[in-house]
Short mmCIF file of C-alpha atoms and ligand atoms in Angstrom, two decimals:
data_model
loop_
_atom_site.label_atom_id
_atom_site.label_comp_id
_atom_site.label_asym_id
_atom_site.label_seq_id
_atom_site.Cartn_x
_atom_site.Cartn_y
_atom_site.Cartn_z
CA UNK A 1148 195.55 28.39 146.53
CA UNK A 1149 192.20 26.80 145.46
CA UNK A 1150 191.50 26.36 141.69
CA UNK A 1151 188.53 28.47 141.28
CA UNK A 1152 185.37 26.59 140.17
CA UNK A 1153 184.67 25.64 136.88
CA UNK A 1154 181.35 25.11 134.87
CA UNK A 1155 181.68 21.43 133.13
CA UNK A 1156 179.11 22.67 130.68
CA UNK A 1157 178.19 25.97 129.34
CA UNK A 1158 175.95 27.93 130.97
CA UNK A 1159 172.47 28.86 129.49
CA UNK A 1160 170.69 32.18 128.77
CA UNK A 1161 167.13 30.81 129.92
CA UNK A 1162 165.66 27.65 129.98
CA UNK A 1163 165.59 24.64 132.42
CA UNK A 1164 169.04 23.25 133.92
CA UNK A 1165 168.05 19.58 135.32
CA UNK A 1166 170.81 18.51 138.10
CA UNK A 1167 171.74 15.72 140.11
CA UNK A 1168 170.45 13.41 137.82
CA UNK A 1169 172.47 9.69 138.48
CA UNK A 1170 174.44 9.33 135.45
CA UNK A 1171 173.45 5.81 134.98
CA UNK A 1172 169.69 7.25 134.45
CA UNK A 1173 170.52 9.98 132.38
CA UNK A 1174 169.32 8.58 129.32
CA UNK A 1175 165.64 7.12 131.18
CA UNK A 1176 165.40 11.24 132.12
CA UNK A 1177 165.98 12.01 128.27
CA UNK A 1178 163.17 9.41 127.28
CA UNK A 1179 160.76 9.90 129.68
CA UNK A 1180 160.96 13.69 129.23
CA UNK A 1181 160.88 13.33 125.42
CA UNK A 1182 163.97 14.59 124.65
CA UNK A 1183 164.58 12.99 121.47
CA UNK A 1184 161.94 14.49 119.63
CA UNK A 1185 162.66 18.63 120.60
CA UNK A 1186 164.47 21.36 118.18
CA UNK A 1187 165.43 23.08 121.32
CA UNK A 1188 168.99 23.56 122.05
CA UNK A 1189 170.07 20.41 124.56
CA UNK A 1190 173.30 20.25 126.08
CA UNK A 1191 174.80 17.73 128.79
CA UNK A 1192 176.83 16.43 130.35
CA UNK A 1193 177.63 12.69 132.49
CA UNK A 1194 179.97 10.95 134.45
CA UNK A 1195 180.51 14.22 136.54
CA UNK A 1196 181.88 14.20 140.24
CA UNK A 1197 179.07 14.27 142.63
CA UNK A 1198 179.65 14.28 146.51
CA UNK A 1199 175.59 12.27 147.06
CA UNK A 1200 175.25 10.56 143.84
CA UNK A 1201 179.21 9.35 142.74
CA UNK A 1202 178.52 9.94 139.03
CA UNK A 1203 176.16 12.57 137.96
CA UNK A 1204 174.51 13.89 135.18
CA UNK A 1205 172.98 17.42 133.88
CA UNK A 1206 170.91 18.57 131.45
CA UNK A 1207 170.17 22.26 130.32
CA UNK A 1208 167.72 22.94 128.10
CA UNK A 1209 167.58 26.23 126.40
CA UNK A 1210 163.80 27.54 126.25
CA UNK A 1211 161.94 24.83 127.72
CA UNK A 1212 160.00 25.47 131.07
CA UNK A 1213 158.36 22.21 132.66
CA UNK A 1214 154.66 22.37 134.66
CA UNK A 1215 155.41 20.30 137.86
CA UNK A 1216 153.52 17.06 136.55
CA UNK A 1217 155.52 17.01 133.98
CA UNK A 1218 159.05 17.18 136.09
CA UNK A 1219 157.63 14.83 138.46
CA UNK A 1220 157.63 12.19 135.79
CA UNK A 1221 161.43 11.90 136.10
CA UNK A 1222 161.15 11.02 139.78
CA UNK A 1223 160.70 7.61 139.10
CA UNK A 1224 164.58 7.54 137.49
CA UNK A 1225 165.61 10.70 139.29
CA UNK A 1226 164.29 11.23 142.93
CA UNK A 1227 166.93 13.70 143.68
CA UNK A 1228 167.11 15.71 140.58
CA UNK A 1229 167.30 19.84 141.35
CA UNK A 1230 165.56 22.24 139.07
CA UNK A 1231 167.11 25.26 137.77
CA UNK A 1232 164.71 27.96 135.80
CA UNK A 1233 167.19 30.43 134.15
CA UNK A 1234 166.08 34.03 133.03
CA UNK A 1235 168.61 36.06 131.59
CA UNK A 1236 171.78 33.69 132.41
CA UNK A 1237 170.59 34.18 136.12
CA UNK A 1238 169.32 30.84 138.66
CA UNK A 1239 165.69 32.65 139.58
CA UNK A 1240 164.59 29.34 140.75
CA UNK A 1241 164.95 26.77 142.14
CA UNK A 1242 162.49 23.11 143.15
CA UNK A 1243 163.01 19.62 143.79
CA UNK A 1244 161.65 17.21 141.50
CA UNK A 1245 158.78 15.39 144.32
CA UNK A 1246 158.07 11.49 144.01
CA UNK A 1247 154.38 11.44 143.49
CA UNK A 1248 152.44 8.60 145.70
CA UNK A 1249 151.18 7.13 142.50
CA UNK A 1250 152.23 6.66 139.24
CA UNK A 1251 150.52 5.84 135.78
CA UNK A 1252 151.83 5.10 132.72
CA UNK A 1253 155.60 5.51 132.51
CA UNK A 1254 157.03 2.24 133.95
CA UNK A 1255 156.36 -1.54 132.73
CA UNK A 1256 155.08 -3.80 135.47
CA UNK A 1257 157.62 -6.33 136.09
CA UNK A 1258 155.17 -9.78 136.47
CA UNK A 1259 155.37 -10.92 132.76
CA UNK A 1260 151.35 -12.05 133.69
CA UNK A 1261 150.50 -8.83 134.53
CA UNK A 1262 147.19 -8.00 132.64
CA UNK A 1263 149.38 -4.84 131.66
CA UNK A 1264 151.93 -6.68 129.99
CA UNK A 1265 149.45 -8.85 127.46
CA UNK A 1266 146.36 -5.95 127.17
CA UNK A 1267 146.25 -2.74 126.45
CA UNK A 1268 145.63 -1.65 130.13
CA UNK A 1269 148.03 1.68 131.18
CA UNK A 1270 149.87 0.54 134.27
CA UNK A 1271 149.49 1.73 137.52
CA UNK A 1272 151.24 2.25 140.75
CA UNK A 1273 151.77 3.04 143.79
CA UNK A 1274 155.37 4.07 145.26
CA UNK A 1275 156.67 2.24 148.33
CA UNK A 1276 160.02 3.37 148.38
CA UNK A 1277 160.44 6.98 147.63
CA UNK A 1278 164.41 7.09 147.93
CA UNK A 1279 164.97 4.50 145.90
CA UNK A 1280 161.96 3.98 143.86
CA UNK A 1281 159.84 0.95 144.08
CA UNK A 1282 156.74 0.52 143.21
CA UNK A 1283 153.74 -1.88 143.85
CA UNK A 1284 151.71 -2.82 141.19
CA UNK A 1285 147.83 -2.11 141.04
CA UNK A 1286 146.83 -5.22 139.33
CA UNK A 1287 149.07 -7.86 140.63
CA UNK A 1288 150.69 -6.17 143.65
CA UNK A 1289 154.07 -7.34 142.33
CA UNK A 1290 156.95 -5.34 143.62
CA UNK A 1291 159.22 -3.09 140.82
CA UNK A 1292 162.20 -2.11 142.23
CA UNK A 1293 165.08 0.15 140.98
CA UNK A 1294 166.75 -2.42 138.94
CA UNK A 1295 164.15 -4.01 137.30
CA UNK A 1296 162.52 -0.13 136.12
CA UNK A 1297 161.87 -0.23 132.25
CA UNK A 1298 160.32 3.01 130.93
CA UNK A 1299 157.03 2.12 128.61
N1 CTP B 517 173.49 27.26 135.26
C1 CTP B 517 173.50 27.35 133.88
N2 CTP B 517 173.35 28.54 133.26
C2 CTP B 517 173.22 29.67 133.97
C3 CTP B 517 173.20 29.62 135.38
C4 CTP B 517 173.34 28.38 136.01
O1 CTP B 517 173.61 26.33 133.21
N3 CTP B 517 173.10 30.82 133.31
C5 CTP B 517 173.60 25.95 135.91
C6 CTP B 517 174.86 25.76 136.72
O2 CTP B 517 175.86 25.20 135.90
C7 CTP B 517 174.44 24.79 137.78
C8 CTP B 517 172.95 25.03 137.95
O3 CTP B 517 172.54 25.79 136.82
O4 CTP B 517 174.61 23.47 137.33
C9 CTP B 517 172.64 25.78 139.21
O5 CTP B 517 173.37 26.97 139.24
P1 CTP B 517 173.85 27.60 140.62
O6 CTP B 517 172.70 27.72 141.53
O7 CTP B 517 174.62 28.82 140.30
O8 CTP B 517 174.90 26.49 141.06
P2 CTP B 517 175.07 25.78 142.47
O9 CTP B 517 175.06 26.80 143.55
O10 CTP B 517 176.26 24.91 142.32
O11 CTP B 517 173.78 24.90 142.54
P3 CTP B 517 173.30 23.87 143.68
O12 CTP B 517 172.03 24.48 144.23
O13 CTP B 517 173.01 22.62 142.92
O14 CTP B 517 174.40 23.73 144.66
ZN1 ZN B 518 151.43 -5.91 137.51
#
Protein backbone atom coordinates (compact mmCIF):
# COMPACT_ATOMS: atom_id res chain seq x y z
CA UNK A 1 0.00 0.00 0.00
CA UNK A 2 1.11 3.64 -0.62
CA UNK A 3 2.56 5.64 2.35
CA UNK A 4 0.11 8.37 2.62
CA UNK A 5 1.53 11.88 1.99
CA UNK A 6 3.30 13.76 4.34
CA UNK A 7 3.73 17.60 4.96
CA UNK A 8 7.75 18.24 5.25
CA UNK A 9 6.84 21.37 7.12
CA UNK A 10 4.02 22.39 9.24
CA UNK A 11 1.21 23.73 7.87
CA UNK A 12 0.10 27.40 8.50
CA UNK A 13 -3.13 29.00 9.83
CA UNK A 14 -2.96 32.06 7.28
CA UNK A 15 -0.37 33.71 5.64
CA UNK A 16 1.64 33.20 2.36
CA UNK A 17 3.18 29.60 1.53
CA UNK A 18 5.93 30.38 -1.34
CA UNK A 19 6.63 26.94 -3.38
CA UNK A 20 8.77 25.63 -5.91
CA UNK A 21 11.36 27.85 -5.11
CA UNK A 22 15.02 26.08 -6.46
CA UNK A 23 16.72 25.32 -3.34
CA UNK A 24 19.91 26.74 -4.50
CA UNK A 25 17.96 30.30 -4.60
CA UNK A 26 16.26 29.98 -1.53
CA UNK A 27 18.27 32.29 0.31
CA UNK A 28 18.26 35.22 -2.94
CA UNK A 29 14.10 34.74 -2.33
CA UNK A 30 14.72 35.46 1.52
CA UNK A 31 16.85 38.66 0.62
CA UNK A 32 15.13 40.04 -2.02
CA UNK A 33 11.81 39.66 -0.17
CA UNK A 34 13.32 41.08 3.04
CA UNK A 35 13.05 38.35 5.08
CA UNK A 36 15.65 39.03 7.49
CA UNK A 37 14.29 41.99 8.89
CA UNK A 38 10.31 40.59 9.75
CA UNK A 39 8.92 39.49 13.42
CA UNK A 40 6.54 37.35 11.55
CA UNK A 41 6.61 33.73 12.12
CA UNK A 42 8.97 32.15 9.07
CA UNK A 43 9.31 28.62 8.61
CA UNK A 44 11.11 26.51 5.73
CA UNK A 45 12.24 24.20 4.46
CA UNK A 46 15.20 23.05 1.44
CA UNK A 47 16.69 20.36 -0.25
CA UNK A 48 13.12 18.82 -0.74
CA UNK A 49 12.26 16.27 -3.62
CA UNK A 50 10.86 18.06 -6.53
CA UNK A 51 9.75 16.16 -9.78
CA UNK A 52 10.59 19.95 -12.19
CA UNK A 53 13.11 21.55 -10.07
CA UNK A 54 15.41 18.34 -8.39
CA UNK A 55 15.88 20.22 -5.09
CA UNK A 56 13.29 22.54 -3.87
CA UNK A 57 12.59 24.93 -1.41
CA UNK A 58 9.42 26.47 0.58
CA UNK A 59 8.68 29.15 2.55
CA UNK A 60 5.46 29.88 4.68
CA UNK A 61 5.02 32.87 6.18
CA UNK A 62 2.48 33.29 8.84
CA UNK A 63 0.52 36.74 8.35
CA UNK A 64 2.18 38.22 5.53
CA UNK A 65 0.13 38.82 2.23
CA UNK A 66 2.30 40.10 -0.85
CA UNK A 67 0.75 42.84 -3.63
CA UNK A 68 1.82 41.23 -7.00
CA UNK A 69 4.83 43.75 -7.58
CA UNK A 70 6.11 42.77 -4.75
CA UNK A 71 6.02 38.73 -5.52
CA UNK A 72 7.16 39.46 -8.89
CA UNK A 73 10.45 40.63 -7.49
CA UNK A 74 11.41 37.00 -6.76
CA UNK A 75 11.02 36.07 -10.42
CA UNK A 76 14.29 37.04 -11.20
CA UNK A 77 15.67 33.98 -8.66
CA UNK A 78 12.39 32.11 -8.80
CA UNK A 79 10.48 32.03 -12.21
CA UNK A 80 8.51 29.07 -11.20
CA UNK A 81 7.66 29.80 -7.67
CA UNK A 82 3.64 28.97 -6.79
CA UNK A 83 1.76 31.15 -4.40
CA UNK A 84 -0.30 29.87 -1.70
CA UNK A 85 -2.68 32.55 0.33
CA UNK A 86 -3.92 30.57 3.42
CA UNK A 87 -7.14 31.66 5.40
CA UNK A 88 -8.04 29.61 8.15
CA UNK A 89 -5.44 26.59 7.49
CA UNK A 90 -7.31 26.37 4.03
CA UNK A 91 -5.28 26.98 0.20
CA UNK A 92 -8.01 29.88 -1.01
CA UNK A 93 -5.54 30.82 -3.57
CA UNK A 94 -3.52 30.23 -5.64
CA UNK A 95 -0.97 32.52 -8.58
CA UNK A 96 2.18 32.15 -10.28
CA UNK A 97 4.84 34.43 -9.53
CA UNK A 98 5.04 36.31 -13.52
CA UNK A 99 8.60 37.44 -14.89
CA UNK A 100 8.04 41.06 -15.52
CA UNK A 101 9.57 42.38 -19.07
CA UNK A 102 11.67 44.79 -17.15
CA UNK A 103 13.35 44.99 -14.14
CA UNK A 104 14.84 47.87 -11.88
CA UNK A 105 16.76 47.76 -9.06
CA UNK A 106 17.24 44.29 -7.62
CA UNK A 107 20.11 42.76 -9.68
CA UNK A 108 23.86 44.15 -10.18
CA UNK A 109 24.82 44.61 -13.80
CA UNK A 110 27.50 42.27 -14.54
CA UNK A 111 30.06 44.74 -16.85
CA UNK A 112 32.32 45.95 -13.93
CA UNK A 113 32.24 49.48 -16.33
CA UNK A 114 28.81 49.68 -16.15
CA UNK A 115 27.94 53.35 -15.14
CA UNK A 116 25.78 51.35 -12.48
CA UNK A 117 28.55 49.71 -10.93
CA UNK A 118 30.83 53.12 -10.21
CA UNK A 119 27.59 55.83 -9.79
CA UNK A 120 24.82 55.88 -8.01
CA UNK A 121 22.52 55.09 -11.05
CA UNK A 122 19.62 52.17 -10.06
CA UNK A 123 20.08 49.49 -12.67
CA UNK A 124 17.88 48.60 -15.22
CA UNK A 125 16.75 45.80 -17.38
CA UNK A 126 15.17 44.18 -19.61
CA UNK A 127 14.52 40.21 -19.49
CA UNK A 128 15.51 38.11 -22.50
CA UNK A 129 15.15 34.86 -21.15
CA UNK A 130 12.14 34.39 -19.05
CA UNK A 131 12.77 30.57 -18.11
CA UNK A 132 15.92 30.99 -17.10
CA UNK A 133 16.41 34.56 -16.37
CA UNK A 134 18.71 36.74 -18.29
CA UNK A 135 18.73 39.98 -18.57
CA UNK A 136 20.13 42.79 -20.90
CA UNK A 137 21.41 45.68 -19.48
CA UNK A 138 19.98 49.29 -20.22
CA UNK A 139 23.19 51.11 -20.14
CA UNK A 140 25.70 48.82 -21.60
CA UNK A 141 23.53 46.10 -23.18
CA UNK A 142 25.73 43.51 -21.45
CA UNK A 143 24.07 40.18 -21.02
CA UNK A 144 23.34 38.83 -17.06
CA UNK A 145 22.62 35.47 -17.08
CA UNK A 146 21.52 33.00 -14.31
CA UNK A 147 24.89 32.39 -12.96
CA UNK A 148 26.34 35.53 -12.85
CA UNK A 149 22.77 37.10 -10.86
CA UNK A 150 23.95 39.05 -7.67
CA UNK A 151 21.04 40.66 -5.77
CA UNK A 152 21.90 44.62 -5.01
N1 LIG B 1 -0.03 24.61 3.11
C1 LIG B 1 0.33 25.06 4.37
N2 LIG B 1 -0.61 25.31 5.31
C2 LIG B 1 -1.91 25.08 5.05
C3 LIG B 1 -2.31 24.61 3.79
C4 LIG B 1 -1.33 24.38 2.82
O1 LIG B 1 1.50 25.29 4.62
N3 LIG B 1 -2.79 25.30 6.02
C5 LIG B 1 1.01 24.40 2.09
C6 LIG B 1 1.19 22.96 1.67
O2 LIG B 1 2.17 22.36 2.49
C7 LIG B 1 1.67 23.07 0.26
C8 LIG B 1 1.08 24.38 -0.24
O3 LIG B 1 0.65 25.09 0.92
O4 LIG B 1 3.07 23.20 0.23
C9 LIG B 1 -0.07 24.17 -1.16
O5 LIG B 1 -1.03 23.36 -0.55
P1 LIG B 1 -1.95 22.38 -1.39
O6 LIG B 1 -2.58 23.13 -2.49
O7 LIG B 1 -2.81 21.66 -0.44
O8 LIG B 1 -0.85 21.35 -1.89
P2 LIG B 1 -0.59 20.77 -3.34
O9 LIG B 1 -1.87 20.30 -3.93
O10 LIG B 1 0.51 19.79 -3.17
O11 LIG B 1 -0.07 22.03 -4.10
P3 LIG B 1 0.42 22.18 -5.63
O12 LIG B 1 -0.57 23.12 -6.26
O13 LIG B 1 1.77 22.83 -5.49
O14 LIG B 1 0.48 20.82 -6.22
ZN1 LIG C 1 25.36 47.51 -17.44
Amino acid sequence: MKEPKQLNVSAIENGTVIDHIPASNLFKVIQILGLDSINNMITFGTNLESKKLGKKAIIKLAGIYFEDDDINRIALVAPEAKLNIIKDYEVIEKSVVVVPDEIRGIARCVNPKCITNFESVETKFRVMNKKSVSLKCHYCEKITDQDHLQIV
